[in-house]
XYZ file of C-alpha atoms in Angstrom:
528
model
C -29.091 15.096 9.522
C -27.660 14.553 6.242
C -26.310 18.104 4.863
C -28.183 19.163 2.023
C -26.586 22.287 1.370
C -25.464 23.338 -2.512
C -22.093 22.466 -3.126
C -20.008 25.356 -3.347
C -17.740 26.998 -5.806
C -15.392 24.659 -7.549
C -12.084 25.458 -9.946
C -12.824 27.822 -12.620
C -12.957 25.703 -15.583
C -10.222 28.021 -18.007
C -7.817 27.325 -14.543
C -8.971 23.451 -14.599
C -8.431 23.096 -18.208
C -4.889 24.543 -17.415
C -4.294 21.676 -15.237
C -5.630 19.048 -17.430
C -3.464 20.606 -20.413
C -0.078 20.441 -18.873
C -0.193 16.654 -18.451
C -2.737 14.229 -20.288
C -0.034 11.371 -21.194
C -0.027 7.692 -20.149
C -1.016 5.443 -14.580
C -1.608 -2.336 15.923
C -0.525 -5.158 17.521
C -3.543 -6.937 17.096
C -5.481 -7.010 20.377
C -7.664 -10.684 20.026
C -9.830 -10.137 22.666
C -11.128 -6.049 21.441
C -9.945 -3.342 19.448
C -11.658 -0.015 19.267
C -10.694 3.636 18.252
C -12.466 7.023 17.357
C -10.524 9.861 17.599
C -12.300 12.832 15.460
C -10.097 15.359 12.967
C -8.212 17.633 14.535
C -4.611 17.386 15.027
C -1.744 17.340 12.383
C 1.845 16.398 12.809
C 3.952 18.736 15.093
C 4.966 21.973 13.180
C 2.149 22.519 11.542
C 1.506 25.741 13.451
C -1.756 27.361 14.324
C -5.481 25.878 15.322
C -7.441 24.367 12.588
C -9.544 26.354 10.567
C -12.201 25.453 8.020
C -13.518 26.337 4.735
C -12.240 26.404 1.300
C -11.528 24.166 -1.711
C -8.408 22.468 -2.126
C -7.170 21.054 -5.182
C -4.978 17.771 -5.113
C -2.917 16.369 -8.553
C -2.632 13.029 -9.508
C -1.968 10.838 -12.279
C -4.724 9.113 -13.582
C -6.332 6.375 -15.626
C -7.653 8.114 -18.700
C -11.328 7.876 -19.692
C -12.277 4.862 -18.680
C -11.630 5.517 -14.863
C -14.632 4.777 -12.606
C -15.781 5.606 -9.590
C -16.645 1.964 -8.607
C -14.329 1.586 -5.204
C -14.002 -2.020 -5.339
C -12.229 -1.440 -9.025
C -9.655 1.282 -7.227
C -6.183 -0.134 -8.434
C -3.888 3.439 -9.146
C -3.124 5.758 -6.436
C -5.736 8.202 -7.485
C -8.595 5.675 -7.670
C -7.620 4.641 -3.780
C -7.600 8.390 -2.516
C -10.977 9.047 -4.305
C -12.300 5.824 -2.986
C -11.325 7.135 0.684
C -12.731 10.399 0.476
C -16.243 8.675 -0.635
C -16.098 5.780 1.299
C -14.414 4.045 4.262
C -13.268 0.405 4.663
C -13.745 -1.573 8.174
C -10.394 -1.374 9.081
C -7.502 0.755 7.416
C -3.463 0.361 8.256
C -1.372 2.438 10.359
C 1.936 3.455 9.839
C 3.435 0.650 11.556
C 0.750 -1.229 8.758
C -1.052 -2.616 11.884
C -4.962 -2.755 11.430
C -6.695 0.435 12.445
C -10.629 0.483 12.830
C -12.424 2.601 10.634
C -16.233 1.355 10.033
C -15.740 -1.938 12.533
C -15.470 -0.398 15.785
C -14.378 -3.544 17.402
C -13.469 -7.124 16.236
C -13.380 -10.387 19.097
C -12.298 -13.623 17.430
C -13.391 -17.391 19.048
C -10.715 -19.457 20.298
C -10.456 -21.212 17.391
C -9.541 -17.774 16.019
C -11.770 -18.835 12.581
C -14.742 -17.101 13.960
C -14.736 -13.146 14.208
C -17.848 -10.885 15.672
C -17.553 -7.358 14.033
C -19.954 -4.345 15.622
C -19.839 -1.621 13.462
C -19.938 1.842 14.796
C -22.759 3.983 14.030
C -22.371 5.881 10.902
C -24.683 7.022 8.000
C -24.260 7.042 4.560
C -24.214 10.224 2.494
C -27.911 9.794 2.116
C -28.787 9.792 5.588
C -29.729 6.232 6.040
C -27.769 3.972 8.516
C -24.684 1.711 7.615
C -25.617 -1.632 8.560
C -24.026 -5.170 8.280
C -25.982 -6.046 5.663
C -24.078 -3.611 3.521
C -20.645 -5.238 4.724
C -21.850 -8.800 3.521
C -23.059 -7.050 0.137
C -19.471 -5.446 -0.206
C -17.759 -8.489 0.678
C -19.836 -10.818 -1.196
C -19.544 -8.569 -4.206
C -15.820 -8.246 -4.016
C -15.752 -11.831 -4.053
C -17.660 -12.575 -7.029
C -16.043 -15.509 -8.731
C -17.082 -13.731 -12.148
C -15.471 -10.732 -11.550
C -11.730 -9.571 -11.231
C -11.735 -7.179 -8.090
C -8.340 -6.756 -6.577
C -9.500 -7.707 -2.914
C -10.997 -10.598 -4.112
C -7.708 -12.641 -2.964
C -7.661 -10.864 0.283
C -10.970 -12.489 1.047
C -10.508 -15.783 -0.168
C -9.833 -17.110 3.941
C -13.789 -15.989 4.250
C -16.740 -18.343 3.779
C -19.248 -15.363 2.963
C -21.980 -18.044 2.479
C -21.758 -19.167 6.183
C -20.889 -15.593 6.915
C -24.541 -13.826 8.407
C -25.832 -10.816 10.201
C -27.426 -10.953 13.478
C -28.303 -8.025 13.670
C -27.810 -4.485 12.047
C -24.702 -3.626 13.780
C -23.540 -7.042 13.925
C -21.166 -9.222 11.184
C -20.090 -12.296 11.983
C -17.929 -14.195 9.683
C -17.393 -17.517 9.668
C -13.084 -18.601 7.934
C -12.460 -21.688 5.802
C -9.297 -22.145 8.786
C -7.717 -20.070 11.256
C -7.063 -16.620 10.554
C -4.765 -14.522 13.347
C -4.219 -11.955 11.259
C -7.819 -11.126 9.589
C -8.178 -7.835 10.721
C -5.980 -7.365 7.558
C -8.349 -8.481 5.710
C -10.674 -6.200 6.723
C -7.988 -3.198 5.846
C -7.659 -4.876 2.251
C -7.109 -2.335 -0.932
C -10.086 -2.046 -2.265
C -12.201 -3.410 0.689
C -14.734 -0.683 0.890
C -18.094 -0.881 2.207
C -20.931 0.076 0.078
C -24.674 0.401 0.405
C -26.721 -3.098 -0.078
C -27.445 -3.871 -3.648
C -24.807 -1.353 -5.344
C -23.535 -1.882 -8.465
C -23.460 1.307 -10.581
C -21.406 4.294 -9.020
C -21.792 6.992 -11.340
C -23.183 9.055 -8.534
C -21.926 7.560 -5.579
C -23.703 7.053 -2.211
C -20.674 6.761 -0.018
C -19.640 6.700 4.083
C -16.727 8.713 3.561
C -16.001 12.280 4.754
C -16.906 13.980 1.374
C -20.185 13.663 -0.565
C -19.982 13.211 -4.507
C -20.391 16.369 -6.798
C -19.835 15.855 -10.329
C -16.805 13.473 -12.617
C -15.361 13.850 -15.520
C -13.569 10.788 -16.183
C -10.127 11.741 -16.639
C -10.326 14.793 -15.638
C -11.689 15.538 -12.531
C -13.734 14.248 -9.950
C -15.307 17.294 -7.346
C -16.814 16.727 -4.342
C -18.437 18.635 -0.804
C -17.687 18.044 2.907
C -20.197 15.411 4.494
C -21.258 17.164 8.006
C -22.673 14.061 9.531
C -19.510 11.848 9.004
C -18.512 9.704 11.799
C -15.025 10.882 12.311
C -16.397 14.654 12.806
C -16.778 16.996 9.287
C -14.117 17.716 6.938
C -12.054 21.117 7.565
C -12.341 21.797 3.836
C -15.541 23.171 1.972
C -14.600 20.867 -1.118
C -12.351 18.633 -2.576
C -11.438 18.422 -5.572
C -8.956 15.575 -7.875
C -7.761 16.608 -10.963
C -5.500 14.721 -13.445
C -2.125 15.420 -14.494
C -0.462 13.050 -15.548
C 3.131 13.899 -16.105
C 5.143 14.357 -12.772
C 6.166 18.124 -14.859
C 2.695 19.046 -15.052
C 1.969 18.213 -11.524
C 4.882 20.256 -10.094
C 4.019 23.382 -12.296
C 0.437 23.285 -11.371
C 1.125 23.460 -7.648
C 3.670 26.128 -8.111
C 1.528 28.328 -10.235
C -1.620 28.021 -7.497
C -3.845 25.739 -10.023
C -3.631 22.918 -7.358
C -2.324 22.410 -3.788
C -1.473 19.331 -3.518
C 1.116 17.256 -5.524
C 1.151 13.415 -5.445
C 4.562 11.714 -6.508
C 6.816 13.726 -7.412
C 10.326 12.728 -8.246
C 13.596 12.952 -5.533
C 15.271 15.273 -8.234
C 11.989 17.839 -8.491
C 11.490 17.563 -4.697
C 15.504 19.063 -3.881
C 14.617 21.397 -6.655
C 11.636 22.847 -4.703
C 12.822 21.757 -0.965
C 14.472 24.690 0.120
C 13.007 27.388 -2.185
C 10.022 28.736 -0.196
C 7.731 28.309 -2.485
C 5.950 24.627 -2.033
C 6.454 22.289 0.699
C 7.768 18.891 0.619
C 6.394 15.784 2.343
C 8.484 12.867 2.655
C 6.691 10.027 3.301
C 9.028 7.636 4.113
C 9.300 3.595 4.559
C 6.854 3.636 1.404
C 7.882 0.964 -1.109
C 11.269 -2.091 -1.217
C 13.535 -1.926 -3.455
C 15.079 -5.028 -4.090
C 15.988 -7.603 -6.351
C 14.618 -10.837 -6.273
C 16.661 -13.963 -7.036
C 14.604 -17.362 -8.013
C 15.627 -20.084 -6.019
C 14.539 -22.682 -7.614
C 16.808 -22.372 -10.798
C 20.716 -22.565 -11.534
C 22.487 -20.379 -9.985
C 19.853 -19.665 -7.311
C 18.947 -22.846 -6.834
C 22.548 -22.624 -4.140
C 21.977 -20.870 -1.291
C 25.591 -19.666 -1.570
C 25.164 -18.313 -4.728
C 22.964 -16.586 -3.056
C 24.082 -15.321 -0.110
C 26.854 -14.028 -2.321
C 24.852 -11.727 -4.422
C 23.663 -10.451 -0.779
C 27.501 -9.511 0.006
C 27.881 -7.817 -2.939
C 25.738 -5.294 -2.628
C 26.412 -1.898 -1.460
C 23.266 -0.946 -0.025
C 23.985 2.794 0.715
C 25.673 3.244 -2.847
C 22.155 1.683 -4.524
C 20.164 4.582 -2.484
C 22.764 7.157 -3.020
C 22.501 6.420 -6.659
C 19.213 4.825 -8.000
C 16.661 6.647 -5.395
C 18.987 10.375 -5.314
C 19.367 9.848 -1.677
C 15.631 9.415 -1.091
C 15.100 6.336 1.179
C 16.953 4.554 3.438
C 18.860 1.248 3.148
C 17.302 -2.076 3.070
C 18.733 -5.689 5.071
C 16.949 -8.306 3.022
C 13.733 -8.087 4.687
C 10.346 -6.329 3.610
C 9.071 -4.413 6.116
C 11.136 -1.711 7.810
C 9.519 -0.540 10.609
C 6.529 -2.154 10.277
C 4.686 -4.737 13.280
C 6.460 -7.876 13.421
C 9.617 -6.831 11.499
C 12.915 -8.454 12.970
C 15.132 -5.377 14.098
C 17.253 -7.304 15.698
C 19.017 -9.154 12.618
C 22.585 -7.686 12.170
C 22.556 -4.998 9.285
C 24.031 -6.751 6.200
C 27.505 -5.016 4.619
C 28.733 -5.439 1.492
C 31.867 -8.080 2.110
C 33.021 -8.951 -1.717
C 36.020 -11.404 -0.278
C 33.590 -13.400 1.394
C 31.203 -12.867 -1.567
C 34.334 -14.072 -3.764
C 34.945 -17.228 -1.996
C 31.050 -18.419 -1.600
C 31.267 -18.392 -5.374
C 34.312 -20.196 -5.459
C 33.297 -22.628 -3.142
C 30.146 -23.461 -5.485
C 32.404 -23.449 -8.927
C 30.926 -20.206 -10.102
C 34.781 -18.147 -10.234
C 33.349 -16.432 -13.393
C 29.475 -16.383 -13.070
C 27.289 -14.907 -15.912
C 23.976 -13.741 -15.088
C 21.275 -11.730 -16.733
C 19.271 -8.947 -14.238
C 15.859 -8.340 -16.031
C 14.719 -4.758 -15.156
C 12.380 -2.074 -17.046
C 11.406 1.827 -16.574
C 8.227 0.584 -15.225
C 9.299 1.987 -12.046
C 11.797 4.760 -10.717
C 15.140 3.896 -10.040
C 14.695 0.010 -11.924
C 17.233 0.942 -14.564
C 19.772 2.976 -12.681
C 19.753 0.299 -10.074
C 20.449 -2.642 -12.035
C 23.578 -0.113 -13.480
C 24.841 0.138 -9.711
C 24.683 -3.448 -8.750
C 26.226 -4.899 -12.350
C 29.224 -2.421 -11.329
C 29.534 -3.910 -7.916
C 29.369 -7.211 -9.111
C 32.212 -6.576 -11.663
C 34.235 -6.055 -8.523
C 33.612 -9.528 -7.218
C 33.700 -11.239 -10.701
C 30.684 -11.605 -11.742
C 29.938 -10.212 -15.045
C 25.651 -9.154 -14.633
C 23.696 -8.317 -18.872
C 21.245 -6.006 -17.855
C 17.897 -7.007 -19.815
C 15.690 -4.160 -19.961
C 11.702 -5.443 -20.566
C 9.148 -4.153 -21.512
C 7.098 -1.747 -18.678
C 3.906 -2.987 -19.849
C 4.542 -6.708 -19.397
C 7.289 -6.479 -17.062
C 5.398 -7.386 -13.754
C 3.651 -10.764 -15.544
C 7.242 -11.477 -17.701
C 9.130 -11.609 -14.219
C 6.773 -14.167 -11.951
C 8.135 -17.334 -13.938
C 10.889 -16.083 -16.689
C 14.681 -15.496 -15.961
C 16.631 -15.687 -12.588
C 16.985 -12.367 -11.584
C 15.067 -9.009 -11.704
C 14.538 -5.807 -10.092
C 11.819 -5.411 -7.716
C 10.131 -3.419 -5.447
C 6.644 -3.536 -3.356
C 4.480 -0.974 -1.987
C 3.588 -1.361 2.040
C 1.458 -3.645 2.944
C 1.307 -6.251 6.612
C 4.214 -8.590 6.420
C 1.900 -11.410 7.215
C 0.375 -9.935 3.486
C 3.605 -10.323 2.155
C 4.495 -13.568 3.429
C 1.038 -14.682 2.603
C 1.456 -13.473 -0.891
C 4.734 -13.707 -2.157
C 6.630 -16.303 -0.075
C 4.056 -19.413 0.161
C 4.337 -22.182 -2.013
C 0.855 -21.364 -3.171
C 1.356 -18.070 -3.246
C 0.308 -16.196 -6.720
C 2.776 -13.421 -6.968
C 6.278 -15.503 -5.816
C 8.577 -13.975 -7.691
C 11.737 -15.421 -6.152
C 9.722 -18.928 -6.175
C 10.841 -19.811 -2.497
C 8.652 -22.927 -1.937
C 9.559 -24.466 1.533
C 6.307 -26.619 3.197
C 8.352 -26.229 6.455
C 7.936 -22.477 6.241
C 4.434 -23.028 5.051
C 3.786 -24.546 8.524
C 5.416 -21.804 10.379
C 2.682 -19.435 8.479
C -0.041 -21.910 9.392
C 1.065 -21.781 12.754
C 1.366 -18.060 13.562
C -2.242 -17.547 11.840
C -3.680 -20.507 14.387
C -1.592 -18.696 17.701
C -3.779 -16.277 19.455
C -0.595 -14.670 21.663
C 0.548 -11.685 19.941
C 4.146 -12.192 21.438
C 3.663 -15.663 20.336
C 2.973 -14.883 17.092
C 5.602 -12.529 16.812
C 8.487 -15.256 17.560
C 7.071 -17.327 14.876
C 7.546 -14.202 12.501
C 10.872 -13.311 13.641
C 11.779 -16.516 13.006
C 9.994 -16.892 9.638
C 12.329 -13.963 8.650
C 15.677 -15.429 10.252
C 15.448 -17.811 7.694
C 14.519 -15.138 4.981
C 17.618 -12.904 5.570
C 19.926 -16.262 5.541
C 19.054 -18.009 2.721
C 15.942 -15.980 0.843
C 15.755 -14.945 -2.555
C 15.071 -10.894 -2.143
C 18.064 -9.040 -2.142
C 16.263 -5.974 -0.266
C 18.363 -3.010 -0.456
C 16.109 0.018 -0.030
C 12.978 1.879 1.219
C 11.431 4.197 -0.829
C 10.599 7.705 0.413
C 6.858 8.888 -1.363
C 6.774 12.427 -1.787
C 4.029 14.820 -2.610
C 4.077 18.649 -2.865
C 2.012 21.128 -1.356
C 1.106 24.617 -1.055
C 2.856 26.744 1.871
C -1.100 26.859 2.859
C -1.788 23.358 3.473
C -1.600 21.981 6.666
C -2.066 18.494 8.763
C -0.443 16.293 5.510
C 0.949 13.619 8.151
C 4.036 12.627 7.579
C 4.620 9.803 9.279
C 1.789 7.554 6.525
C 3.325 5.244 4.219
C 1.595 5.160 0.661
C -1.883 3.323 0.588
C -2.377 3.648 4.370
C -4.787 5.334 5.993
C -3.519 8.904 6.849
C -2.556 9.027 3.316
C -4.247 11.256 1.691
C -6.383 11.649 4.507
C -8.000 15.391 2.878
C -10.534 15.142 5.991
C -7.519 15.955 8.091
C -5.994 19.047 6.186
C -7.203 22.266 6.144
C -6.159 25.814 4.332
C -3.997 28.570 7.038
């Protein structure tokens, strides 16, 4: 039965407005032959003290888009349109920590041999209006997403899928047909943005949604407030309500949850989170392995065009220094691969130490003794600036002199796909197949360090057409050999994300990179 209970009370508005006020400024190994899950709410990470308990409204800060934010999942592209999206709606498949492919609406997935064939069955789940989920709202989603008029941001995620040979046997059935092999396409189905919605949607100003909380009202901008869905798949909500509000200086965030207008937090700074750490006031979540910090060399240009050049600027770099200083000690130190942690990353490589004499004589051995480069960086993300200070220091120390450039944050990401030979860099998490898929193919859109090798092509081509998961893995590993030897990112950090909350708040996991799905999972806290 689809709860039809009134909503109850939300934030008072004089308290809301207080919010809004302080800050209105500028945004599993993959099992082939099944894979099921369905563990309900209940558990959060060890520490948390105390059984569950529900009721109550909880309050969660986060910087937002300004009036013209929407509702509309597949247009989520900030932080705070992906955690509304989640609470409304839910995806197919979401990634773990590990960023292996979890199932959320798909209950299982079976490839053909071929592996360019997959059968989804759905679980049973309802939408907020009581009426079923079925497949034929999957291939509306999809086919919506996909739109060739329309500029979704999963849209490249499902370009491997022929939705027009893609059909639906039956209601709890999907089975979609690739253009070529696709190992990896449970990823697909964990896309951002890839969220189911009812057949024939299109306008979300009251949204219908799967998710574990039912819409209530929106104020673009402002606030969005919604009520725990009792018939949700996963098992009800703890909480009573939800409700997002927007503040959108990191200040105005942190004074909100310490004065009780909000308990929850979202990105707050390393300096404000020692500030507040050890006070006893708020709690601090690190959430760590979040985003790379690197910077990305183009290799198909003088002087990265010479792999020793190179593997030089790799030497020079003093990876815990760059943490130390850039991220205030919040992260942990990078070895010139994406992916700490996550499935498929090569732990075994040796950790990479800075070695300026060796550093010194690569250079000499290419003619560059007194090498002149310029490191393009901007403010359009923490640490840029500071970092390209650090490394332009340690440089001086091997003899190369590095201008710092710094761009402008509003152009900076488009400026630094195809101009200059150096930048900083960073990425949020994400499968590595994604980022090999999307950042280090020669077709790739977003390959910023322009690697363009057709013999690593085939390697990709190959692991996506191998149906052994320890076969597949080899083909990564050595996909990223060749990376760390002669790549073009110079990865020398992970990113801790951090979020505040109220000494109250409970089951905030910990162990959830940004944008995966026990992020922000509000289904999962409750108030002690």
């Amino acid at each position: 039965m689809t709860d039809h209970r009134s909503a109850p009370d939300f934030l008072p508005h004089p308290a809301r407005r207080a919010v809004l006020a302080a800050g209105t400024g500028a945004a599993a190994t993959l099992a082939l032959a099944s894979c099921t899950s369905g563990t309900g709410p209940g558990s959060g990470p060890a520490g948390d003290g105390g059984p569950p308990r529900r009721g109550g409204t909880l309050r969660a800060a986060f910087a937002g888009g300004g009036a013209g934010e929407t509702l509309d999942p597949h247009m989520a592209n900030l932080f705070v349109d992906a955690s509304r999206a989640k609470a409304l709606f839910d995806k197919l498949a979401d990634l773990g920590a590990d960023m292996s492919a979890q199932p959320r609406l798909a209950e299982r997935w079976e490839p053909n041999t071929r592996l360019d064939r997959w059968r989804v069955t759905l679980r049973e789940a309802r939408w907020h209006n009581g009426e079923p989920v079925t497949a034929r709202d999957v291939l509306h989603s999809y086919r919506r997403i996909a739109d060739p008029d329309r500029a979704f941001r999963a849209k490249a995620s499902l370009e491997p899928v022929d939705l027009d040979a893609s059909r639906a046997p039956d209601d709890r059935t999907v089975e979609f047909r690739l253009k070529r092999p696709y190992a990896e396409f449970p990823n697909v189905m964990a896309a951002f943005g890839a969220y189911i919605v009812p057949d024939g949607a299109d306008r979300f100003d009251e949204p219908v949604g799967s998710g574990p909380f039912r819409f209530g009202s929106f104020e673009p901008g402002r606030s969005l407030r919604l009520r725990r869905f009792d018939d949700y798949w996963e098992g009800a909500p703890y909480l009573d309500a939800l409700e997002f509000v927007v503040a959108n200086e990191e200040s105005a965030r942190i004074n909100a949850l310490l004065g009780g207008q909000v308990q929850y937090a979202h990105e707050l700074n390393p300096t404000t989170a020692r500030a507040h750490e050890k006070g006893g006031r708020v709690t601090i979540v690190r959430l760590r392995n979040s985003a790379m910090q690197a910077f990305a060399m183009k290799t198909d240009r003088p002087p990265f065009d010479d792999r020793r050049v190179r593997e030089a600027f790799l030497l020079i770099a003093d990876r815990a220094e760059l943490v130390r200083g850039a991220l205030s000690g919040a992260g942990e130190i990078g070895n010139d691969l994406f992916g700490k942690g996550y499935q498929y990353y090569a732990k075994g490589l040796p950790q990479r130490e800075q070695d300026l004499k060796r550093a010194r004589g690569l250079l000499h051995e290419a003619g560059h003794d007194r090498l002149s480069v310029t490191l393009d960086t901007s403010p359009v993300a923490a640490g840029f600036v500071e970092a390209a200070e650090i490394f332009k220091e340690q440089a001086a120390r091997a003899g190369v002199d590095v201008r710092i450039r710094v761009g402008n944050k509003d152009t900076y990401w488009n400026d630094i796909l195809d101009s200059g030979t150096l930048c900083s860099y960073r990425s949020g998490a994400m499968p590595i197949e994604s980022h090999i898929a999307q950042r280090l193919l020669t077709g790739s859109t977003t390959n910023a360090t322009h690697w363009r090798h057709k013999n690593f092509d085939a390697l990709y081509q190959q692991a996506q057409s191998t149906r052994d998961s320890s076969d597949r893995a080899a083909l990564y590993e050595r996909m990223q050999r060749r990376l760390h030897t002669e790549g073009g990112f110079l990865v020398w950090g992970f990113a801790d994300w951090i979020v505040g909350t109220d000494q109250r708040v409970r089951g905030v996991q910990k162990d959830a990179p940004a944008n995966t799905l026990d992020w922000a999972r509000f289904d999962r806290v409750w108030l002690a």
